[in-house]
Amino acid sequence: MEGAPRMVQTDFTRMRCPVARSMSVLGERWALLVLREAFYGTTRFDAFERNLGIAPNILSARLARLVEHGLLERVPAESGGRHSYRLTEKGRDFFPAYVALKRWADRWMTDPEGPPVLLVEAATGTEVVSPPLTGSSGTALAPEDVRPRPGPGAGAAMRARFGGTEAMRHD
């Protein structure tokens, strides 16, 4: 449409907040689903493509971005031929966050029949679930039970915003 203003996307990589920075990688369309497949044991391009139903050019771009940001590594295939993808320490470290997201999605976004996939412990067959966030006493924490405080990397604005003792506001 001629003359229509263009929406300028925010570059999260330039933000100081690590959560915003992580969204520049993990917030891309398909990124979490590619990681889901890697957590489920998928290593080959054709298997990612088949399991996700994703176009090869999009998959290639997502895999390249996850490799570029150190969540996956591209390794030569053991049988020669094409390479495969393997989770790095950084990628494996995201697994608990994925399980927490899956727990939320299984509760709020699943069909009435229940979740299509359960995660079970390989050794016992026991379902793996993300535990609730708990405080030092072991009781469950809600957002109103937590207060942000400036961390060691906080700038002046963050220190001014979260330096006091008042409870976190839900604006």
mmCIF file of C-alpha atoms in Angstrom:
data_model
loop_
_atom_site.group_PDB
_atom_site.id
_atom_site.type_symbol
_atom_site.label_atom_id
_atom_site.label_comp_id
_atom_site.label_asym_id
_atom_site.label_seq_id
_atom_site.Cartn_x
_atom_site.Cartn_y
_atom_site.Cartn_z
ATOM 1 C CA MET A 1 0.000 0.000 0.000
ATOM 2 C CA GLU A 2 1.581 3.216 -1.131
ATOM 3 C CA GLY A 3 2.145 5.861 1.501
ATOM 4 C CA ALA A 4 1.354 3.540 4.416
ATOM 5 C CA PRO A 5 3.810 3.849 7.311
ATOM 6 C CA ARG A 6 6.179 0.886 7.689
ATOM 7 C CA MET A 7 6.303 -0.848 11.012
ATOM 8 C CA VAL A 8 9.878 -0.831 12.242
ATOM 9 C CA GLN A 9 10.741 -3.940 14.226
ATOM 10 C CA THR A 10 12.600 -3.494 17.466
ATOM 11 C CA ASP A 11 16.095 -4.986 17.441
ATOM 12 C CA PHE A 12 16.118 -7.005 20.659
ATOM 13 C CA THR A 13 19.811 -7.838 20.264
ATOM 14 C CA ARG A 14 20.666 -4.236 21.155
ATOM 15 C CA MET A 15 18.710 -4.258 24.403
ATOM 16 C CA ARG A 16 20.489 -4.626 27.715
ATOM 17 C CA CYS A 17 17.914 -7.112 29.030
ATOM 18 C CA PRO A 18 19.057 -10.744 28.544
ATOM 19 C CA VAL A 19 15.421 -11.883 28.221
ATOM 20 C CA ALA A 20 14.928 -9.482 25.311
ATOM 21 C CA ARG A 21 18.178 -10.679 23.756
ATOM 22 C CA SER A 22 17.084 -14.292 24.053
ATOM 23 C CA MET A 23 13.843 -13.411 22.277
ATOM 24 C CA SER A 24 15.844 -12.256 19.268
ATOM 25 C CA VAL A 25 16.786 -15.929 18.807
ATOM 26 C CA LEU A 26 14.086 -17.948 20.558
ATOM 27 C CA GLY A 27 11.203 -15.677 19.596
ATOM 28 C CA GLU A 28 11.648 -16.286 15.890
ATOM 29 C CA ARG A 29 8.908 -18.261 14.254
ATOM 30 C CA TRP A 30 9.807 -21.981 14.299
ATOM 31 C CA ALA A 31 12.847 -21.618 16.602
ATOM 32 C CA LEU A 32 11.243 -23.230 19.668
ATOM 33 C CA LEU A 33 9.744 -25.984 17.541
ATOM 34 C CA VAL A 34 13.138 -26.774 16.029
ATOM 35 C CA LEU A 35 14.550 -26.943 19.562
ATOM 36 C CA ARG A 36 11.610 -29.124 20.621
ATOM 37 C CA GLU A 37 12.541 -31.570 17.885
ATOM 38 C CA ALA A 38 16.179 -31.515 18.985
ATOM 39 C CA PHE A 39 15.068 -32.258 22.579
ATOM 40 C CA TYR A 40 12.998 -35.154 21.199
ATOM 41 C CA GLY A 41 16.088 -36.607 19.520
ATOM 42 C CA THR A 42 15.844 -35.276 15.976
ATOM 43 C CA THR A 43 19.285 -34.681 14.451
ATOM 44 C CA ARG A 44 18.924 -34.831 10.659
ATOM 45 C CA PHE A 45 17.642 -32.081 8.364
ATOM 46 C CA ASP A 46 15.152 -34.367 6.599
ATOM 47 C CA ALA A 47 13.726 -35.520 9.949
ATOM 48 C CA PHE A 48 13.321 -31.916 11.164
ATOM 49 C CA GLU A 49 11.589 -31.107 7.870
ATOM 50 C CA ARG A 50 9.280 -34.148 8.067
ATOM 51 C CA ASN A 51 8.435 -33.782 11.777
ATOM 52 C CA LEU A 52 7.746 -30.057 11.576
ATOM 53 C CA GLY A 53 6.172 -29.827 8.123
ATOM 54 C CA ILE A 54 8.384 -26.804 7.478
ATOM 55 C CA ALA A 55 9.673 -25.544 4.127
ATOM 56 C CA PRO A 56 13.336 -26.454 3.579
ATOM 57 C CA ASN A 57 14.468 -22.852 3.079
ATOM 58 C CA ILE A 58 12.865 -21.741 6.339
ATOM 59 C CA LEU A 59 14.249 -24.749 8.214
ATOM 60 C CA SER A 60 17.710 -24.093 6.821
ATOM 61 C CA ALA A 61 17.552 -20.478 8.026
ATOM 62 C CA ARG A 62 16.321 -21.476 11.507
ATOM 63 C CA LEU A 63 18.958 -24.175 11.919
ATOM 64 C CA ALA A 64 21.666 -21.761 10.768
ATOM 65 C CA ARG A 65 20.488 -19.147 13.285
ATOM 66 C CA LEU A 66 20.408 -21.658 16.158
ATOM 67 C CA VAL A 67 23.915 -22.797 15.179
ATOM 68 C CA GLU A 68 25.096 -19.169 14.895
ATOM 69 C CA HIS A 69 23.834 -18.469 18.421
ATOM 70 C CA GLY A 70 25.353 -21.615 19.869
ATOM 71 C CA LEU A 71 22.228 -23.630 20.740
ATOM 72 C CA LEU A 72 22.912 -26.298 18.125
ATOM 73 C CA GLU A 73 26.090 -27.434 16.449
ATOM 74 C CA ARG A 74 26.421 -28.861 12.989
ATOM 75 C CA VAL A 75 28.461 -32.080 13.036
ATOM 76 C CA PRO A 76 29.554 -34.506 10.316
ATOM 77 C CA ALA A 77 27.220 -37.481 10.103
ATOM 78 C CA GLU A 78 28.671 -40.665 11.566
ATOM 79 C CA SER A 79 27.883 -42.611 8.408
ATOM 80 C CA GLY A 80 29.411 -40.002 6.125
ATOM 81 C CA GLY A 81 26.932 -38.223 3.877
ATOM 82 C CA ARG A 82 25.100 -35.218 5.210
ATOM 83 C CA HIS A 83 25.773 -33.600 8.557
ATOM 84 C CA SER A 84 23.515 -33.684 11.587
ATOM 85 C CA TYR A 85 22.620 -31.242 14.340
ATOM 86 C CA ARG A 86 23.352 -31.711 18.014
ATOM 87 C CA LEU A 87 22.366 -29.672 21.062
ATOM 88 C CA THR A 88 25.231 -27.735 22.616
ATOM 89 C CA GLU A 89 25.573 -27.073 26.338
ATOM 90 C CA LYS A 90 23.770 -23.766 25.745
ATOM 91 C CA GLY A 91 20.953 -25.567 23.929
ATOM 92 C CA ARG A 92 20.706 -28.320 26.537
ATOM 93 C CA ASP A 93 20.581 -25.656 29.250
ATOM 94 C CA PHE A 94 17.292 -24.422 27.734
ATOM 95 C CA PHE A 95 15.596 -27.807 28.289
ATOM 96 C CA PRO A 96 14.090 -26.965 31.733
ATOM 97 C CA ALA A 97 12.610 -23.761 30.260
ATOM 98 C CA TYR A 98 11.125 -25.812 27.404
ATOM 99 C CA VAL A 99 9.620 -28.311 29.880
ATOM 100 C CA ALA A 100 8.125 -25.400 31.861
ATOM 101 C CA LEU A 101 6.625 -23.948 28.659
ATOM 102 C CA LYS A 102 5.276 -27.385 27.717
ATOM 103 C CA ARG A 103 3.709 -27.749 31.168
ATOM 104 C CA TRP A 104 1.924 -24.406 30.730
ATOM 105 C CA ALA A 105 0.859 -25.267 27.160
ATOM 106 C CA ASP A 106 -0.401 -28.709 28.215
ATOM 107 C CA ARG A 107 -2.566 -27.035 30.853
ATOM 108 C CA TRP A 108 -3.918 -24.094 28.856
ATOM 109 C CA MET A 109 -3.531 -24.792 25.142
ATOM 110 C CA THR A 110 -4.184 -28.513 24.680
ATOM 111 C CA ASP A 111 -7.269 -30.154 23.200
ATOM 112 C CA PRO A 112 -9.817 -31.831 25.516
ATOM 113 C CA GLU A 113 -8.218 -35.256 24.882
ATOM 114 C CA GLY A 114 -5.036 -34.066 26.541
ATOM 115 C CA PRO A 115 -1.504 -33.349 25.351
ATOM 116 C CA PRO A 116 -0.326 -35.181 22.231
ATOM 117 C CA VAL A 117 3.118 -35.873 23.729
ATOM 118 C CA LEU A 118 4.149 -36.824 27.236
ATOM 119 C CA LEU A 119 7.747 -36.657 28.377
ATOM 120 C CA VAL A 120 8.772 -39.698 30.390
ATOM 121 C CA GLU A 121 11.977 -40.578 32.175
ATOM 122 C CA ALA A 122 13.848 -43.099 30.015
ATOM 123 C CA ALA A 123 14.925 -45.259 32.968
ATOM 124 C CA THR A 124 11.533 -45.512 34.727
ATOM 125 C CA GLY A 125 8.799 -44.463 32.312
ATOM 126 C CA THR A 126 7.630 -41.919 34.895
ATOM 127 C CA GLU A 127 6.216 -38.714 33.450
ATOM 128 C CA VAL A 128 8.563 -35.730 33.624
ATOM 129 C CA VAL A 129 6.924 -32.512 34.735
ATOM 130 C CA SER A 130 8.192 -29.057 35.448
ATOM 131 C CA PRO A 131 7.797 -28.336 39.146
ATOM 132 C CA PRO A 132 6.174 -25.108 40.240
ATOM 133 C CA LEU A 133 8.428 -22.230 41.167
ATOM 134 C CA THR A 134 8.992 -22.382 44.918
ATOM 135 C CA GLY A 135 10.460 -20.109 47.527
ATOM 136 C CA SER A 136 12.988 -20.922 50.224
ATOM 137 C CA SER A 137 10.239 -22.427 52.402
ATOM 138 C CA GLY A 138 9.143 -24.785 49.616
ATOM 139 C CA THR A 139 5.804 -23.063 49.007
ATOM 140 C CA ALA A 140 4.706 -22.133 45.499
ATOM 141 C CA LEU A 141 5.488 -18.592 44.387
ATOM 142 C CA ALA A 142 3.171 -16.350 42.354
ATOM 143 C CA PRO A 143 4.244 -13.188 40.512
ATOM 144 C CA GLU A 144 3.160 -11.036 43.463
ATOM 145 C CA ASP A 145 5.476 -13.027 45.753
ATOM 146 C CA VAL A 146 8.591 -12.007 43.811
ATOM 147 C CA ARG A 147 10.335 -8.640 43.696
ATOM 148 C CA PRO A 148 12.909 -7.669 41.111
ATOM 149 C CA ARG A 149 16.165 -6.229 42.391
ATOM 150 C CA PRO A 150 19.014 -4.671 40.440
ATOM 151 C CA GLY A 151 21.586 -7.247 39.418
ATOM 152 C CA PRO A 152 25.333 -6.766 39.040
ATOM 153 C CA GLY A 153 24.873 -5.670 35.420
ATOM 154 C CA ALA A 154 22.126 -3.132 36.145
ATOM 155 C CA GLY A 155 22.542 0.395 34.863
ATOM 156 C CA ALA A 156 21.395 3.557 36.596
ATOM 157 C CA ALA A 157 17.841 3.364 35.223
ATOM 158 C CA MET A 158 17.416 -0.235 36.375
ATOM 159 C CA ARG A 159 18.855 0.615 39.785
ATOM 160 C CA ALA A 160 16.450 3.548 40.077
ATOM 161 C CA ARG A 161 13.518 1.381 38.947
ATOM 162 C CA PHE A 162 14.169 -1.651 41.157
ATOM 163 C CA GLY A 163 16.394 -0.319 43.907
ATOM 164 C CA GLY A 164 13.572 0.313 46.369
ATOM 165 C CA THR A 165 11.737 -2.154 48.562
ATOM 166 C CA GLU A 166 8.242 -1.762 47.132
ATOM 167 C CA ALA A 167 6.505 -4.751 45.592
ATOM 168 C CA MET A 168 6.624 -5.373 41.857
ATOM 169 C CA ARG A 169 3.920 -3.353 40.157
ATOM 170 C CA HIS A 170 1.713 -4.896 37.491
ATOM 171 C CA ASP A 171 1.264 -1.893 35.198
#
